[in-house]
Amino acid sequence: MAKRTAVIDIGSNSIRMAIFERTSRWAFFTLSDHKARVRLAEGGYDSDGAISSKAYDAAFGVLSEFKQIAKAQKCTKIFAVGTSALRDAPNAKNFICDVKNKLGIGLKVIDGESEARYGAVAANLLLKLPSHAVTLDIGGGSSELAVIKDGAIQKAITLNIGTVRLKELFGERKNDNKINKFIKQILKQLPDDFKCENLIAIGGSLRAVSSAIIKRLNYAFSVLHGFNYDLKEQLEFLENLLQTDNDKLDKFFIKKDRFDTIKEGVLIFLAIAKALEVKRVITSGVGVREGVFLSDFLRPGLKFPAGLNPSVKSIQDRFGGADTKNIQKNAKAIFNVLSPLHAIDEKFIYELDMAAKLCCIGRDIGFYNDHINSAFIVQNSLNYGFTHEQKALILAIIATNGKKVVYEYDRYKSLLPKRSDVRWLSFILYLAKALDVVKQSVKFGFKFENNILHISGIKSLILAKEEIKKLTKPNGFIISFE
């Protein structure tokens, strides 16, 4: 299997390349990401759909540079897929032949249903999803949707409506009635069984919307993957965005390179969301490129082993694979035995277990303040398969380091349980960590009665007892060494 793989996605609006590095059989991370706005479809939708000579040359130049980057980063595989613009263009074959003959890149044009499925594969495998959701990827030339139920992709469709296509056909929205009529006609193709409360937002336009909402809310995380919002709560903001002048879109936290197509993206998004009766939007930082990569990486089964998270495994592979099994085991035992005292919901045992698994990864950066290093890695690399609430709790448990003051609680408050719960969970983790300081196999026993936590098997462990004495207990109970 290739250690590094480049995947190039040639869309109507942009050409993007992601380079993925495999860290072990089931784990990977994104090594680099590159984007160029080429507008391959520009000037095509109001004529015969042909790629203009200007766009043709620009796209070829970008692919040439992408090839150099992939070569410099020692990629042993390069996948390239073309979507709507190449599906529509009568001169697409000439472009494909030039790319193959002059650059040595095999470019495959995928149909709309395949494009939808690739995006759905990535979202299904790398997001924490409800049992029923619909993906939506709004591109420059088309929009793709797929239904995901109980972890399986059931249906996929494509609609010939995209940001660049709308702009080419209707200009600067001088006649809203014509645009709305056009969109309404396209949306008649949406099957009734695509209606769903949960929409997974894929693609540049919808990520730009999520990024704007994150900034508007002064949200705790800047990361888009996994960010979710109530559509009704953001509806007025998005409708106002549609009415503002393009040169004032920065007031809506829209980046300048999105000024010319974001309104078309929002218009399509709101129309589709209304037709599907969407209530909640879940942002996906992954899409077609990840779907193409995973289809090769996980073949033939297209799934990860039960209980394995690729982000957690990749972090362990890269930042130190310290054996934390004893910490995990003891943390769970302490949680359970002290449950009458802390009264924390059992559902947080999962986040406690993940914190125990990842609490030592920062030592490869530096021993001093290794808990802060570990929390930083969690914040920036624990990307797949976790909600933002889970991610915030895991990093808070680790970074609090068993201390009295919860790490940056006010910053993450909207994502965390109550302060006392976080403090308890961090104390439990670092009590379990203290018991493992000598790294020897000791079978500890835990019993809580008469406000005393009895720990058996520790009496002869000097360093463990010293570490435990440093901990500040969340409650005035006693710890007895036996």
Coordinates of C-alpha atoms in Angstrom, one line a residue:
M1 CA 0.0 0.0 0.0
A2 CA 1.2 3.5 -0.9
K3 CA 2.6 5.5 2.0
R4 CA 1.6 8.8 0.4
T5 CA -1.3 9.3 -2.0
A6 CA -2.3 12.5 -3.8
V7 CA -5.9 13.0 -4.8
I8 CA -6.8 15.8 -7.3
D9 CA -10.4 17.0 -7.6
I10 CA -11.0 19.0 -10.8
G11 CA -14.2 21.0 -10.3
S12 CA -16.1 23.7 -12.2
N13 CA -14.9 26.4 -9.8
S14 CA -11.6 25.1 -8.3
I15 CA -8.9 22.4 -8.6
R16 CA -7.8 21.0 -5.3
M17 CA -5.3 18.4 -4.3
A18 CA -4.9 16.7 -0.9
I19 CA -1.9 14.5 0.0
F20 CA -2.7 11.7 2.5
E21 CA -0.1 9.8 4.5
R22 CA -0.7 6.4 5.8
T23 CA 0.8 5.9 9.3
S24 CA -0.3 2.2 9.8
R25 CA -2.7 -0.2 8.2
W26 CA -5.8 1.6 9.3
A27 CA -4.6 5.1 10.1
F28 CA -3.8 8.2 8.0
F29 CA -3.7 12.0 8.2
T30 CA -3.7 14.8 5.6
L31 CA -0.2 15.9 5.0
S32 CA -1.0 18.9 2.8
D33 CA -3.9 20.5 1.0
H34 CA -3.7 22.8 -2.1
K35 CA -6.3 24.8 -4.0
A36 CA -6.4 26.9 -7.1
R37 CA -9.5 28.8 -8.4
V38 CA -9.3 28.1 -12.1
R39 CA -13.0 28.4 -13.1
L40 CA -12.8 25.6 -15.6
A41 CA -16.5 26.1 -16.5
E42 CA -16.4 29.9 -16.8
G43 CA -18.0 31.0 -20.1
G44 CA -19.3 27.6 -20.8
Y45 CA -22.8 27.3 -19.4
D46 CA -24.3 30.0 -21.5
S47 CA -22.8 28.5 -24.7
D48 CA -21.9 24.9 -25.6
G49 CA -20.2 24.1 -22.3
A50 CA -16.7 24.0 -23.9
I51 CA -13.6 24.8 -21.8
S52 CA -12.2 28.2 -22.9
S53 CA -8.6 28.3 -24.0
K54 CA -7.8 30.5 -21.0
A55 CA -9.3 28.1 -18.5
Y56 CA -7.8 25.1 -20.4
D57 CA -4.2 26.5 -20.1
A58 CA -4.7 27.6 -16.5
A59 CA -6.0 24.2 -15.4
F60 CA -3.2 22.4 -17.2
G61 CA -0.6 24.7 -15.5
V62 CA -2.1 24.0 -12.0
L63 CA -2.1 20.3 -12.6
S64 CA 1.6 20.5 -13.7
E65 CA 2.4 22.2 -10.4
F66 CA 0.4 19.8 -8.4
K67 CA 2.4 17.0 -10.1
Q68 CA 5.6 18.6 -9.0
I69 CA 4.3 19.0 -5.4
A70 CA 3.2 15.3 -5.3
K71 CA 6.6 14.3 -6.6
A72 CA 8.5 16.4 -4.1
Q73 CA 6.4 14.9 -1.3
K74 CA 7.2 11.4 -2.6
C75 CA 3.7 10.3 -3.4
T76 CA 3.6 6.9 -5.0
K77 CA 0.0 7.2 -6.1
I78 CA -1.9 10.0 -7.8
F79 CA -5.6 9.9 -8.4
A80 CA -7.3 12.6 -10.4
V81 CA -11.1 12.9 -10.9
G82 CA -13.1 15.4 -12.9
T83 CA -16.6 16.5 -12.1
S84 CA -19.3 18.7 -13.7
A85 CA -17.2 20.9 -15.9
L86 CA -15.5 18.0 -17.6
R87 CA -18.8 16.0 -17.8
D88 CA -20.3 18.9 -19.7
A89 CA -17.4 20.1 -21.9
P90 CA -17.3 18.8 -25.5
N91 CA -13.5 19.3 -25.5
A92 CA -13.0 17.4 -22.3
K93 CA -11.4 14.5 -24.1
N94 CA -8.7 16.8 -25.5
F95 CA -7.9 18.0 -22.0
I96 CA -7.8 14.5 -20.6
C97 CA -5.4 13.3 -23.3
D98 CA -3.1 16.3 -22.8
V99 CA -3.0 15.6 -19.0
K100 CA -2.2 11.9 -19.6
N101 CA 0.3 12.4 -22.4
K102 CA 2.2 15.5 -21.1
L103 CA 1.9 15.0 -17.3
G104 CA 1.5 11.3 -16.9
I105 CA -1.6 11.8 -14.8
G106 CA -4.6 9.5 -15.5
L107 CA -7.7 11.7 -15.2
K108 CA -11.0 10.0 -14.7
V109 CA -14.3 11.9 -15.3
I110 CA -16.8 10.6 -12.8
D111 CA -20.6 10.8 -13.1
G112 CA -22.7 12.8 -10.7
E113 CA -23.9 9.8 -8.7
S114 CA -20.3 8.7 -8.2
E115 CA -19.4 12.2 -7.1
A116 CA -22.2 12.2 -4.6
R117 CA -21.2 8.7 -3.3
Y118 CA -17.5 9.7 -2.8
G119 CA -18.6 12.7 -0.7
A120 CA -21.0 10.5 1.3
V121 CA -18.3 7.8 1.8
A122 CA -16.0 10.4 3.4
A123 CA -18.7 11.9 5.6
N124 CA -20.0 8.5 6.7
L125 CA -16.6 7.2 7.7
L126 CA -15.1 10.4 9.1
L127 CA -17.9 12.2 10.8
K128 CA -19.9 11.5 13.9
L129 CA -23.4 11.2 12.4
P130 CA -27.0 10.7 13.4
S131 CA -28.7 7.5 12.2
H132 CA -30.3 9.4 9.3
A133 CA -28.7 12.2 7.3
V134 CA -28.5 13.6 3.8
T135 CA -25.3 15.0 2.3
L136 CA -25.2 18.1 0.1
D137 CA -22.2 19.2 -2.0
I138 CA -22.8 22.4 -3.9
G139 CA -20.2 22.8 -6.6
G140 CA -19.7 25.2 -9.4
G141 CA -21.6 23.3 -12.0
S142 CA -23.8 20.8 -10.1
S143 CA -25.0 19.8 -6.6
E144 CA -24.8 16.2 -5.3
L145 CA -26.9 14.6 -2.6
A146 CA -26.8 11.2 -0.9
V147 CA -28.9 9.5 1.8
I148 CA -27.1 7.9 4.7
K149 CA -29.1 5.6 7.0
D150 CA -27.7 3.5 9.9
G151 CA -24.1 3.9 8.5
A152 CA -25.0 2.8 4.9
I153 CA -25.3 5.0 1.8
Q154 CA -28.7 4.2 0.3
K155 CA -29.2 6.6 -2.6
A156 CA -27.3 9.3 -4.5
I157 CA -28.4 11.9 -7.1
T158 CA -26.9 14.9 -8.9
L159 CA -28.7 18.1 -9.9
N160 CA -27.5 20.4 -12.7
I161 CA -27.4 23.5 -10.4
G162 CA -24.2 25.1 -9.1
T163 CA -22.8 28.5 -8.2
V164 CA -20.9 29.1 -11.4
R165 CA -23.7 27.7 -13.6
L166 CA -26.2 30.1 -11.9
K167 CA -23.9 33.1 -12.3
E168 CA -23.3 32.3 -16.0
L169 CA -26.9 31.9 -16.7
F170 CA -28.4 34.8 -14.7
G171 CA -25.5 37.2 -14.1
E172 CA -25.8 39.3 -10.9
R173 CA -29.3 38.1 -10.1
K174 CA -31.0 40.9 -11.9
N175 CA -34.2 38.9 -12.2
D176 CA -34.9 36.9 -9.1
N177 CA -38.1 35.5 -10.5
K178 CA -36.3 33.8 -13.3
I179 CA -33.7 32.4 -10.9
N180 CA -36.2 31.1 -8.5
K181 CA -38.3 29.6 -11.3
F182 CA -35.2 27.8 -12.6
I183 CA -34.2 26.5 -9.1
K184 CA -37.8 25.4 -8.4
Q185 CA -37.9 23.4 -11.7
I186 CA -34.5 21.7 -10.9
L187 CA -35.7 20.8 -7.4
K188 CA -38.6 18.9 -8.7
Q189 CA -36.1 16.1 -9.3
L190 CA -35.6 15.7 -5.5
P191 CA -37.2 12.4 -4.4
D192 CA -39.4 12.6 -1.4
D193 CA -37.3 10.0 0.5
F194 CA -34.4 12.5 0.5
K195 CA -36.3 14.6 3.1
C196 CA -34.4 14.6 6.3
E197 CA -33.9 16.9 9.4
N198 CA -30.1 16.4 9.3
L199 CA -28.1 17.8 6.4
I200 CA -24.3 17.2 6.0
A201 CA -22.7 20.3 4.3
I202 CA -19.9 19.4 1.9
G203 CA -17.9 21.6 -0.5
G204 CA -16.5 25.1 -0.5
S205 CA -19.7 27.1 -0.6
L206 CA -21.2 25.4 2.4
R207 CA -17.9 25.4 4.3
A208 CA -17.7 29.2 3.7
V209 CA -21.2 29.5 5.2
S210 CA -20.2 27.5 8.3
S211 CA -17.0 29.5 8.7
A212 CA -19.0 32.7 8.6
I213 CA -21.4 31.4 11.3
I214 CA -18.4 30.2 13.5
K215 CA -17.0 33.7 13.4
R216 CA -20.3 35.3 14.0
L217 CA -20.9 33.2 17.1
N218 CA -17.3 33.6 18.3
Y219 CA -17.3 29.9 18.5
A220 CA -14.8 27.9 20.7
F221 CA -13.2 26.1 17.8
S222 CA -12.2 27.4 14.4
V223 CA -12.2 23.9 12.9
L224 CA -15.1 23.3 10.4
H225 CA -15.2 19.5 10.4
G226 CA -18.0 18.5 12.8
F227 CA -19.4 22.0 13.5
N228 CA -23.1 21.9 13.5
Y229 CA -25.8 24.5 13.8
D230 CA -29.6 25.0 13.9
L231 CA -30.7 26.3 10.5
K232 CA -33.6 28.2 11.9
E233 CA -31.3 30.2 14.2
Q234 CA -29.1 31.2 11.3
L235 CA -31.8 31.8 8.7
E236 CA -32.1 35.5 9.2
F237 CA -28.3 35.9 9.0
L238 CA -28.2 34.0 5.7
E239 CA -31.2 35.8 4.2
N240 CA -29.6 39.2 5.0
L241 CA -26.4 38.0 3.4
L242 CA -28.3 37.4 0.2
Q243 CA -29.6 41.0 0.2
T244 CA -26.3 42.8 0.8
D245 CA -24.0 44.2 -1.8
N246 CA -21.0 42.1 -2.8
D247 CA -18.4 44.6 -1.6
K248 CA -19.9 44.5 1.9
L249 CA -19.9 40.7 2.3
D250 CA -16.9 40.9 4.6
K251 CA -19.3 42.2 7.2
F252 CA -20.9 38.7 7.0
F253 CA -17.4 37.1 7.6
I254 CA -17.1 36.0 3.9
K255 CA -13.6 35.8 2.5
K256 CA -12.9 38.0 -0.5
D257 CA -12.3 35.0 -2.9
R258 CA -15.9 33.9 -2.3
F259 CA -17.6 37.3 -2.9
D260 CA -18.5 36.5 -6.5
T261 CA -20.3 33.1 -5.9
I262 CA -21.3 32.9 -2.3
K263 CA -24.8 34.3 -2.9
E264 CA -25.5 31.7 -5.5
G265 CA -24.3 29.1 -3.1
V266 CA -26.5 30.3 -0.3
L267 CA -29.5 30.6 -2.6
I268 CA -29.1 27.0 -3.7
F269 CA -28.5 25.8 -0.1
L270 CA -31.6 27.5 1.3
A271 CA -33.8 26.3 -1.5
I272 CA -32.6 22.7 -1.1
A273 CA -32.8 22.8 2.7
K274 CA -36.4 24.1 2.5
A275 CA -37.4 21.3 0.1
L276 CA -35.8 18.7 2.3
E277 CA -37.3 20.1 5.5
V278 CA -33.8 20.4 7.1
K279 CA -33.5 21.5 10.7
R280 CA -29.8 20.8 11.6
V281 CA -26.7 21.3 9.5
I282 CA -23.5 19.3 10.2
T283 CA -20.4 20.6 8.5
S284 CA -18.1 18.1 6.8
G285 CA -14.4 19.1 6.3
V286 CA -14.1 16.1 4.0
G287 CA -15.5 15.3 0.6
V288 CA -14.8 13.8 -2.8
R289 CA -11.0 13.7 -2.4
E290 CA -11.2 11.8 0.9
G291 CA -13.9 9.6 -0.6
V292 CA -11.6 8.7 -3.5
F293 CA -8.7 8.1 -1.1
L294 CA -10.7 5.9 1.3
S295 CA -12.1 3.9 -1.5
D296 CA -8.5 2.8 -2.3
F297 CA -7.2 2.8 1.3
L298 CA -10.0 0.6 2.7
R299 CA -10.7 -1.7 -0.2
P300 CA -12.4 -4.0 -0.5
G301 CA -14.5 -3.6 2.6
L302 CA -14.7 0.2 2.7
K303 CA -14.9 0.3 6.5
F304 CA -12.6 0.6 9.5
P305 CA -12.4 -2.3 12.0
A306 CA -14.9 -2.1 14.8
G307 CA -13.7 0.2 17.6
L308 CA -10.9 1.7 15.6
N309 CA -10.8 5.4 15.1
P310 CA -8.3 6.5 12.3
S311 CA -7.5 9.8 14.0
V312 CA -6.7 8.3 17.4
K313 CA -4.6 5.6 15.8
S314 CA -2.7 8.1 13.6
I315 CA -2.0 10.3 16.6
Q316 CA -0.6 7.3 18.5
D317 CA 1.5 6.3 15.5
R318 CA 3.0 9.8 15.0
F319 CA 3.4 11.1 18.6
G320 CA 4.3 8.1 20.6
G321 CA 2.5 4.8 21.2
A322 CA 2.9 4.7 25.0
D323 CA 1.0 1.8 26.5
T324 CA -1.9 3.4 28.3
K325 CA -4.0 0.2 28.9
N326 CA -3.5 0.3 32.6
I327 CA -4.4 4.0 32.8
Q328 CA -7.6 3.3 30.9
K329 CA -8.5 0.3 33.0
N330 CA -7.9 2.0 36.3
A331 CA -9.6 5.3 35.2
K332 CA -12.8 3.3 34.4
A333 CA -12.6 1.4 37.7
I334 CA -12.1 4.6 39.7
F335 CA -15.0 6.3 37.9
N336 CA -17.3 3.5 38.7
V337 CA -16.3 3.1 42.4
L338 CA -16.6 6.9 43.0
S339 CA -19.9 7.3 41.1
P340 CA -21.9 7.8 44.4
L341 CA -19.6 10.8 45.1
H342 CA -19.3 12.5 41.7
A343 CA -22.7 11.5 40.2
I344 CA -21.5 12.0 36.6
D345 CA -23.4 10.6 33.7
E346 CA -22.0 7.3 32.6
K347 CA -22.0 8.4 29.0
F348 CA -18.8 10.4 29.7
I349 CA -16.8 7.3 30.4
Y350 CA -16.1 7.2 26.6
E351 CA -14.4 10.7 26.7
L352 CA -12.5 9.7 29.9
D353 CA -11.3 6.6 28.1
M354 CA -10.1 8.6 25.1
A355 CA -8.4 11.1 27.3
A356 CA -6.6 8.2 29.1
K357 CA -5.6 6.8 25.7
L358 CA -4.1 10.1 24.5
C359 CA -2.9 11.7 27.8
C360 CA 0.8 10.8 27.2
I361 CA 1.2 11.7 23.5
G362 CA 2.6 15.2 24.2
R363 CA 5.8 13.7 25.8
D364 CA 7.4 13.4 22.4
I365 CA 7.2 17.2 22.1
G366 CA 8.6 17.8 25.6
F367 CA 8.2 16.3 29.1
Y368 CA 7.5 19.6 30.8
N369 CA 3.9 20.6 30.5
D370 CA 3.3 17.4 28.4
H371 CA -0.4 17.6 29.3
I372 CA -0.7 20.9 27.4
N373 CA 1.2 19.4 24.5
S374 CA -1.2 16.4 24.5
A375 CA -4.2 18.7 24.7
F376 CA -2.8 20.7 21.8
I377 CA -2.4 17.6 19.6
V378 CA -6.0 16.6 20.5
Q379 CA -7.3 20.0 19.6
N380 CA -5.5 20.1 16.2
S381 CA -5.4 16.4 15.1
L382 CA -8.3 14.6 16.6
N383 CA -10.4 15.3 13.5
Y384 CA -12.4 12.2 12.6
G385 CA -15.4 10.5 14.3
F386 CA -15.8 12.9 17.2
T387 CA -18.3 15.7 17.9
H388 CA -16.9 19.1 18.9
E389 CA -18.4 18.4 22.4
Q390 CA -16.4 15.2 22.7
K391 CA -13.2 16.8 21.4
A392 CA -13.5 19.8 23.8
L393 CA -14.1 17.5 26.8
I394 CA -11.2 15.2 25.9
L395 CA -8.7 18.1 25.7
A396 CA -10.1 19.7 28.8
I397 CA -9.8 16.5 30.9
I398 CA -6.1 16.2 29.7
A399 CA -5.1 19.8 30.0
T400 CA -6.7 20.4 33.4
N401 CA -4.1 17.9 34.7
G402 CA -6.0 16.9 37.8
K403 CA -5.9 20.5 39.1
K404 CA -8.6 22.6 40.8
V405 CA -9.0 25.1 38.0
V406 CA -10.5 23.6 34.8
Y407 CA -8.4 24.4 31.7
E408 CA -10.0 27.3 29.8
Y409 CA -13.5 26.4 30.9
D410 CA -15.0 29.7 29.9
R411 CA -13.7 29.4 26.3
Y412 CA -15.2 25.9 25.8
K413 CA -18.1 26.3 28.2
S414 CA -20.8 26.0 25.4
L415 CA -19.4 22.6 24.5
L416 CA -18.6 21.2 27.9
P417 CA -20.7 19.6 30.8
K418 CA -20.7 21.5 34.0
R419 CA -17.4 22.6 35.5
S420 CA -17.4 20.2 38.4
D421 CA -17.9 17.2 36.1
V422 CA -14.8 18.2 34.0
R423 CA -12.8 18.6 37.2
W424 CA -13.8 15.2 38.5
L425 CA -13.0 13.5 35.2
S426 CA -9.6 15.1 35.1
F427 CA -8.9 14.1 38.7
I428 CA -9.9 10.5 38.0
L429 CA -7.6 10.4 34.9
Y430 CA -4.6 11.8 36.8
L431 CA -5.2 9.5 39.8
A432 CA -5.1 6.6 37.3
K433 CA -2.0 8.1 35.7
A434 CA -0.3 8.4 39.0
L435 CA -0.9 4.7 39.7
D436 CA 1.0 3.9 36.5
V437 CA 4.0 6.1 37.1
V438 CA 6.4 3.1 37.6
K439 CA 4.9 1.3 34.5
Q440 CA 4.7 -2.1 36.1
S441 CA 1.9 -4.5 36.0
V442 CA 0.1 -4.1 39.4
K443 CA -3.5 -5.3 39.9
F444 CA -5.1 -2.5 42.0
G445 CA -8.3 -2.9 43.9
F446 CA -10.7 0.0 44.6
K447 CA -13.4 0.3 47.2
F448 CA -15.2 3.4 48.4
E449 CA -17.0 3.4 51.8
N450 CA -17.4 5.8 54.7
N451 CA -16.0 8.6 52.5
I452 CA -12.7 6.7 52.0
L453 CA -11.3 5.5 48.7
H454 CA -9.3 2.3 49.6
I455 CA -6.7 1.5 47.0
S456 CA -5.1 -1.9 47.5
G457 CA -1.9 -3.1 45.9
I458 CA -0.2 0.3 46.3
K459 CA 1.3 0.1 49.7
S460 CA 4.9 -0.6 48.5
L461 CA 4.8 1.9 45.5
I462 CA 6.6 5.0 46.8
L463 CA 6.4 7.1 43.7
A464 CA 2.8 6.4 43.0
K465 CA 1.9 7.5 46.6
E466 CA 3.9 10.7 46.2
E467 CA 2.2 11.5 42.9
I468 CA -1.3 10.9 44.4
K469 CA -0.5 13.2 47.4
K470 CA 0.1 16.1 45.0
L471 CA -3.4 15.8 43.5
T472 CA -6.1 18.2 44.7
K473 CA -9.3 16.2 45.4
P474 CA -12.6 17.7 44.1
N475 CA -14.3 16.6 47.4
G476 CA -13.2 16.1 50.9
F477 CA -12.9 12.3 50.8
I478 CA -9.8 10.4 52.0
I479 CA -7.5 8.1 50.0
S480 CA -6.2 5.1 51.9
F481 CA -3.1 3.1 50.6
E482 CA -3.4 -0.5 51.4

